[in-house]
Amino acid sequence: MTLPATFSVWTWVCEAGLSKASLSTTYFDGRSPRAQPGSVCIRDDRLIIEGLELQRCVSMSRIGWPERTSHGIRICELPDGATLQHADGPEWDQWWRQNGHTDSAVVRWMQSRRATLTAAMACVALLVAGWIWGIPLATTLLVRTLPASVEAAIGERAFRDFERLMLGASTVPEAQQAEIRQRFSSMVEQAYRQGDAPDWTLEFRTASALGANAFALPGGIIVVTDELMDLLIGRDDVFFGVLAHELGHVRYRHGMHMVVRASLSGALASLVLGDVSTLLATVPVVLLNQAYSRDAERQADEEAARVLHSNGTSPSIMAELFELLRKAPARAETAESSDHKVTRLGIALSSHPADAERQRFFREWRAVSERNDGDAR
């Protein structure tokens, strides 16, 4: 049998029925932008490509086959950088199926509206679960493993930034500051007789933007404003109860929990919205704009009550604090500086919710504590 000059053995192989179907397509050699028309067919696990200036036979396993999509051309990648490009996607898919091939499970799943909707709902459910349960759990685990030196460095940096933003030098005499530190140290020792008290340092500053306030930073720095001392003149027990409350935040590392939780929230948001800057580099911003959770406040209140009770003072005196703060002159919500505003400090004492529940807690602490002790016995 004599074949015409323009009819090669490759075309004969395909048209002789040895392949289930052939397809006219376009070939690019990977070196030149010139397109070459040709046809392809499959025989014995090989792709046969034939054109006027082209005759190739490539093993199917060495080819990068395109996946089926709703739109777009099909690009088939050959091992030497050459490609087959077919503008009619549905035609290519039909030829592929006629040769006995089917889409992978992943492609079929991606092409299914029901499967896509199910996947979207699963992603939303996963994100919600991560936000509600995953981030708090991860925060607790990370804070437990975080070295104390790292937490102290973060707290020190935050304190210096707060000094720059809103704190000024205290007018309280050094001797009085030393006396307060010594008295509070004795109270802590009395409350922690096992020597397991958290590390703490007490700093006195003035802060017109905060008014009568106190707050605790990661690493154990407790800041007290001169305005709070002026408010509590003659009410030493209440003042030291405030310090004990802030010591509770230190003990349970609530400030560090806030920073880590905000950072994890930012990381989760970056998965959805794209890259965001790390929040660990903006600790003051985190602490300025976030408040302790209600559970954190309960823990700190419990610690204040325990420290006061250990030193022979009734925790009920703390209920007076809320009334004093409520009656104190209102402070501005923002304080102007040369080029920016300082917003309210969410971790500060007067930003806490002075609700009836907390007042009732301190008033009834002794009865509740005695009842719990009786139940334990």
mmCIF file of C-alpha atoms in Angstrom, residues 71-301:
data_model
loop_
_atom_site.group_PDB
_atom_site.id
_atom_site.type_symbol
_atom_site.label_atom_id
_atom_site.label_comp_id
_atom_site.label_asym_id
_atom_site.label_seq_id
_atom_site.Cartn_x
_atom_site.Cartn_y
_atom_site.Cartn_z
ATOM 1 C CA HIS A 71 -14.384 28.257 30.925
ATOM 2 C CA GLY A 72 -11.014 28.798 29.267
ATOM 3 C CA ILE A 73 -8.757 26.985 26.844
ATOM 4 C CA ARG A 74 -7.146 23.603 27.458
ATOM 5 C CA ILE A 75 -3.344 23.597 27.629
ATOM 6 C CA CYS A 76 -1.569 20.257 27.463
ATOM 7 C CA GLU A 77 2.093 20.415 28.617
ATOM 8 C CA LEU A 78 4.649 18.178 26.915
ATOM 9 C CA PRO A 79 7.895 17.127 28.642
ATOM 10 C CA ASP A 80 10.224 19.290 26.510
ATOM 11 C CA GLY A 81 8.300 22.526 27.132
ATOM 12 C CA ALA A 82 6.077 22.267 24.080
ATOM 13 C CA THR A 83 2.310 22.614 24.506
ATOM 14 C CA LEU A 84 -0.938 21.760 22.848
ATOM 15 C CA GLN A 85 -3.479 24.571 23.149
ATOM 16 C CA HIS A 86 -7.123 24.013 22.317
ATOM 17 C CA ALA A 87 -9.452 27.009 22.337
ATOM 18 C CA ASP A 88 -12.672 24.972 22.432
ATOM 19 C CA GLY A 89 -12.688 23.518 25.927
ATOM 20 C CA PRO A 90 -15.874 21.437 25.603
ATOM 21 C CA GLU A 91 -14.588 19.908 22.350
ATOM 22 C CA TRP A 92 -11.335 18.890 24.036
ATOM 23 C CA ASP A 93 -13.275 17.404 26.990
ATOM 24 C CA GLN A 94 -15.484 15.404 24.640
ATOM 25 C CA TRP A 95 -12.427 14.044 22.788
ATOM 26 C CA TRP A 96 -10.863 13.132 26.142
ATOM 27 C CA ARG A 97 -13.956 11.188 27.184
ATOM 28 C CA GLN A 98 -14.229 9.457 23.779
ATOM 29 C CA ASN A 99 -10.770 8.055 24.388
ATOM 30 C CA GLY A 100 -12.014 6.378 27.541
ATOM 31 C CA HIS A 101 -10.723 8.883 30.089
ATOM 32 C CA THR A 102 -12.707 10.462 32.929
ATOM 33 C CA ASP A 103 -12.181 13.417 35.236
ATOM 34 C CA SER A 104 -10.496 12.882 38.573
ATOM 35 C CA ALA A 105 -12.611 12.875 41.699
ATOM 36 C CA VAL A 106 -11.281 16.338 42.598
ATOM 37 C CA VAL A 107 -12.332 17.796 39.236
ATOM 38 C CA ARG A 108 -15.771 16.223 39.466
ATOM 39 C CA TRP A 109 -16.138 17.586 42.956
ATOM 40 C CA MET A 110 -15.076 21.083 41.841
ATOM 41 C CA GLN A 111 -17.566 21.011 38.991
ATOM 42 C CA SER A 112 -20.460 20.039 41.259
ATOM 43 C CA ARG A 113 -22.538 22.937 42.564
ATOM 44 C CA ARG A 114 -23.759 20.868 45.477
ATOM 45 C CA ALA A 115 -20.233 19.851 46.427
ATOM 46 C CA THR A 116 -18.995 23.438 46.078
ATOM 47 C CA LEU A 117 -21.806 24.724 48.296
ATOM 48 C CA THR A 118 -21.095 21.997 50.839
ATOM 49 C CA ALA A 119 -17.399 22.906 50.852
ATOM 50 C CA ALA A 120 -18.190 26.603 51.288
ATOM 51 C CA MET A 121 -20.496 25.867 54.208
ATOM 52 C CA ALA A 122 -17.865 23.594 55.753
ATOM 53 C CA CYS A 123 -15.252 26.354 55.444
ATOM 54 C CA VAL A 124 -17.558 28.864 57.114
ATOM 55 C CA ALA A 125 -18.329 26.376 59.890
ATOM 56 C CA LEU A 126 -14.600 25.710 60.348
ATOM 57 C CA LEU A 127 -13.818 29.420 60.563
ATOM 58 C CA VAL A 128 -16.608 29.987 63.095
ATOM 59 C CA ALA A 129 -15.467 27.011 65.173
ATOM 60 C CA GLY A 130 -11.885 28.247 65.032
ATOM 61 C CA TRP A 131 -12.975 31.704 66.140
ATOM 62 C CA ILE A 132 -15.185 30.491 68.994
ATOM 63 C CA TRP A 133 -13.220 27.499 70.295
ATOM 64 C CA GLY A 134 -9.955 27.176 68.405
ATOM 65 C CA ILE A 135 -8.485 30.607 69.128
ATOM 66 C CA PRO A 136 -9.226 30.525 72.902
ATOM 67 C CA LEU A 137 -7.761 27.020 73.191
ATOM 68 C CA ALA A 138 -4.688 27.907 71.142
ATOM 69 C CA THR A 139 -4.259 31.098 73.164
ATOM 70 C CA THR A 140 -4.249 29.179 76.437
ATOM 71 C CA LEU A 141 -1.725 26.651 75.142
ATOM 72 C CA LEU A 142 0.588 29.319 73.706
ATOM 73 C CA VAL A 143 0.509 31.486 76.822
ATOM 74 C CA ARG A 144 1.381 28.458 78.959
ATOM 75 C CA THR A 145 4.485 27.761 76.877
ATOM 76 C CA LEU A 146 5.556 31.392 76.451
ATOM 77 C CA PRO A 147 8.780 32.129 78.387
ATOM 78 C CA ALA A 148 8.419 34.639 81.205
ATOM 79 C CA SER A 149 11.283 36.664 79.734
ATOM 80 C CA VAL A 150 9.347 37.186 76.495
ATOM 81 C CA GLU A 151 6.220 38.283 78.355
ATOM 82 C CA ALA A 152 8.274 40.667 80.508
ATOM 83 C CA ALA A 153 9.870 42.203 77.405
ATOM 84 C CA ILE A 154 6.455 42.710 75.798
ATOM 85 C CA GLY A 155 5.091 44.314 78.952
ATOM 86 C CA GLU A 156 8.103 46.609 79.276
ATOM 87 C CA ARG A 157 7.763 47.753 75.690
ATOM 88 C CA ALA A 158 4.044 48.393 76.160
ATOM 89 C CA PHE A 159 4.747 50.394 79.321
ATOM 90 C CA ARG A 160 7.274 52.619 77.530
ATOM 91 C CA ASP A 161 4.832 53.189 74.700
ATOM 92 C CA PHE A 162 2.076 54.109 77.161
ATOM 93 C CA GLU A 163 4.462 56.550 78.830
ATOM 94 C CA ARG A 164 4.971 58.208 75.478
ATOM 95 C CA LEU A 165 1.249 58.227 74.652
ATOM 96 C CA MET A 166 -0.554 59.136 77.865
ATOM 97 C CA LEU A 167 1.480 58.823 81.068
ATOM 98 C CA GLY A 168 3.422 61.513 82.892
ATOM 99 C CA ALA A 169 5.723 61.608 85.898
ATOM 100 C CA SER A 170 3.993 61.033 89.212
ATOM 101 C CA THR A 171 3.789 63.768 91.840
ATOM 102 C CA VAL A 172 3.542 61.206 94.656
ATOM 103 C CA PRO A 173 6.667 61.499 96.864
ATOM 104 C CA GLU A 174 9.172 58.670 96.513
ATOM 105 C CA ALA A 175 8.926 57.879 100.222
ATOM 106 C CA GLN A 176 5.166 57.415 99.964
ATOM 107 C CA GLN A 177 5.582 55.233 96.870
ATOM 108 C CA ALA A 178 8.085 53.040 98.712
ATOM 109 C CA GLU A 179 5.737 52.750 101.690
ATOM 110 C CA ILE A 180 2.863 51.633 99.458
ATOM 111 C CA ARG A 181 5.039 49.062 97.704
ATOM 112 C CA GLN A 182 6.221 47.675 101.027
ATOM 113 C CA ARG A 183 2.702 47.427 102.441
ATOM 114 C CA PHE A 184 1.347 45.752 99.317
ATOM 115 C CA SER A 185 4.304 43.355 99.285
ATOM 116 C CA SER A 186 3.415 42.301 102.844
ATOM 117 C CA MET A 187 -0.205 41.752 101.800
ATOM 118 C CA VAL A 188 0.883 39.567 98.864
ATOM 119 C CA GLU A 189 3.169 37.522 101.091
ATOM 120 C CA GLN A 190 0.312 36.983 103.528
ATOM 121 C CA ALA A 191 -2.008 35.864 100.723
ATOM 122 C CA TYR A 192 0.623 33.607 99.074
ATOM 123 C CA ARG A 193 2.131 31.795 102.008
ATOM 124 C CA GLN A 194 3.454 29.039 99.734
ATOM 125 C CA GLY A 195 5.679 31.566 97.973
ATOM 126 C CA ASP A 196 3.807 31.206 94.698
ATOM 127 C CA ALA A 197 2.923 34.868 94.223
ATOM 128 C CA PRO A 198 3.275 36.193 90.668
ATOM 129 C CA ASP A 199 6.080 38.648 89.931
ATOM 130 C CA TRP A 200 4.886 42.245 89.982
ATOM 131 C CA THR A 201 6.185 45.791 89.952
ATOM 132 C CA LEU A 202 4.220 48.889 90.935
ATOM 133 C CA GLU A 203 4.567 52.105 88.921
ATOM 134 C CA PHE A 204 3.031 55.485 89.798
ATOM 135 C CA ARG A 205 2.177 57.879 86.974
ATOM 136 C CA THR A 206 -0.161 60.754 86.271
ATOM 137 C CA ALA A 207 -2.595 60.422 83.357
ATOM 138 C CA SER A 208 -5.186 63.102 82.640
ATOM 139 C CA ALA A 209 -6.519 60.997 79.750
ATOM 140 C CA LEU A 210 -7.272 58.094 82.091
ATOM 141 C CA GLY A 211 -8.331 59.875 85.255
ATOM 142 C CA ALA A 212 -8.633 57.763 88.409
ATOM 143 C CA ASN A 213 -7.324 54.468 87.127
ATOM 144 C CA ALA A 214 -5.085 51.436 87.452
ATOM 145 C CA PHE A 215 -4.125 48.736 84.974
ATOM 146 C CA ALA A 216 -1.847 45.715 84.637
ATOM 147 C CA LEU A 217 0.426 44.939 81.682
ATOM 148 C CA PRO A 218 1.961 41.639 80.541
ATOM 149 C CA GLY A 219 4.939 40.678 82.674
ATOM 150 C CA GLY A 220 3.512 42.024 85.936
ATOM 151 C CA ILE A 221 3.750 45.826 85.611
ATOM 152 C CA ILE A 222 0.897 47.456 87.569
ATOM 153 C CA VAL A 223 0.335 51.146 86.851
ATOM 154 C CA VAL A 224 -1.552 53.382 89.298
ATOM 155 C CA THR A 225 -2.481 56.957 88.459
ATOM 156 C CA ASP A 226 -2.120 59.863 90.842
ATOM 157 C CA GLU A 227 -5.769 60.633 90.130
ATOM 158 C CA LEU A 228 -6.810 57.280 91.631
ATOM 159 C CA MET A 229 -4.794 57.973 94.765
ATOM 160 C CA ASP A 230 -6.477 61.357 95.083
ATOM 161 C CA LEU A 231 -9.893 59.710 94.694
ATOM 162 C CA LEU A 232 -9.153 57.124 97.404
ATOM 163 C CA ILE A 233 -7.568 59.361 100.013
ATOM 164 C CA GLY A 234 -8.507 57.957 103.422
ATOM 165 C CA ARG A 235 -9.761 54.690 101.862
ATOM 166 C CA ASP A 236 -6.569 52.636 101.988
ATOM 167 C CA ASP A 237 -8.365 49.289 102.100
ATOM 168 C CA VAL A 238 -10.172 50.095 98.845
ATOM 169 C CA PHE A 239 -6.924 51.280 97.257
ATOM 170 C CA PHE A 240 -5.100 48.064 98.134
ATOM 171 C CA GLY A 241 -8.122 46.102 96.958
ATOM 172 C CA VAL A 242 -7.634 47.751 93.564
ATOM 173 C CA LEU A 243 -3.988 46.672 93.565
ATOM 174 C CA ALA A 244 -5.075 43.142 94.466
ATOM 175 C CA HIS A 245 -7.539 43.172 91.575
ATOM 176 C CA GLU A 246 -4.750 44.142 89.163
ATOM 177 C CA LEU A 247 -2.550 41.441 90.719
ATOM 178 C CA GLY A 248 -5.281 38.993 89.713
ATOM 179 C CA HIS A 249 -4.851 40.082 86.090
ATOM 180 C CA VAL A 250 -1.115 39.521 86.496
ATOM 181 C CA ARG A 251 -1.552 36.106 88.086
ATOM 182 C CA TYR A 252 -3.804 34.831 85.328
ATOM 183 C CA ARG A 253 -1.767 36.600 82.609
ATOM 184 C CA HIS A 254 -4.849 38.244 81.158
ATOM 185 C CA GLY A 255 -2.864 40.917 79.329
ATOM 186 C CA MET A 256 -0.764 38.302 77.552
ATOM 187 C CA HIS A 257 -3.893 36.358 76.709
ATOM 188 C CA MET A 258 -5.307 39.465 75.024
ATOM 189 C CA VAL A 259 -2.178 40.028 72.936
ATOM 190 C CA VAL A 260 -1.873 36.404 71.818
ATOM 191 C CA ARG A 261 -5.593 36.111 71.101
ATOM 192 C CA ALA A 262 -5.501 39.282 69.012
ATOM 193 C CA SER A 263 -2.497 37.961 67.097
ATOM 194 C CA LEU A 264 -4.190 34.635 66.384
ATOM 195 C CA SER A 265 -7.335 36.476 65.330
ATOM 196 C CA GLY A 266 -5.223 38.518 62.939
ATOM 197 C CA ALA A 267 -3.657 35.359 61.547
ATOM 198 C CA LEU A 268 -7.094 33.844 61.002
ATOM 199 C CA ALA A 269 -8.277 37.035 59.339
ATOM 200 C CA SER A 270 -5.256 36.932 57.025
ATOM 201 C CA LEU A 271 -6.394 33.532 55.758
ATOM 202 C CA VAL A 272 -9.696 35.085 54.727
ATOM 203 C CA LEU A 273 -8.797 38.665 53.839
ATOM 204 C CA GLY A 274 -5.145 38.390 52.873
ATOM 205 C CA ASP A 275 -1.901 39.289 54.604
ATOM 206 C CA VAL A 276 -2.089 41.526 57.677
ATOM 207 C CA SER A 277 0.665 42.942 59.872
ATOM 208 C CA THR A 278 1.502 41.027 63.025
ATOM 209 C CA LEU A 279 -0.267 42.319 66.112
ATOM 210 C CA LEU A 280 2.597 41.362 68.399
ATOM 211 C CA ALA A 281 4.400 44.391 66.980
ATOM 212 C CA THR A 282 1.520 46.654 67.990
ATOM 213 C CA VAL A 283 0.899 45.617 71.592
ATOM 214 C CA PRO A 284 -0.168 49.095 72.768
ATOM 215 C CA VAL A 285 -2.826 49.262 70.055
ATOM 216 C CA VAL A 286 -4.196 45.885 71.149
ATOM 217 C CA LEU A 287 -4.350 46.892 74.796
ATOM 218 C CA LEU A 288 -5.786 50.302 74.009
ATOM 219 C CA ASN A 289 -8.737 48.934 72.114
ATOM 220 C CA GLN A 290 -9.583 45.671 73.854
ATOM 221 C CA ALA A 291 -11.148 45.140 77.248
ATOM 222 C CA TYR A 292 -10.823 42.168 79.562
ATOM 223 C CA SER A 293 -13.508 39.561 79.182
ATOM 224 C CA ARG A 294 -16.172 39.151 81.844
ATOM 225 C CA ASP A 295 -14.557 35.876 82.952
ATOM 226 C CA ALA A 296 -11.194 37.638 83.333
ATOM 227 C CA GLU A 297 -12.811 40.310 85.488
ATOM 228 C CA ARG A 298 -14.430 37.649 87.662
ATOM 229 C CA GLN A 299 -11.041 35.991 88.175
ATOM 230 C CA ALA A 300 -9.421 39.306 89.091
ATOM 231 C CA ASP A 301 -12.271 40.161 91.475
#
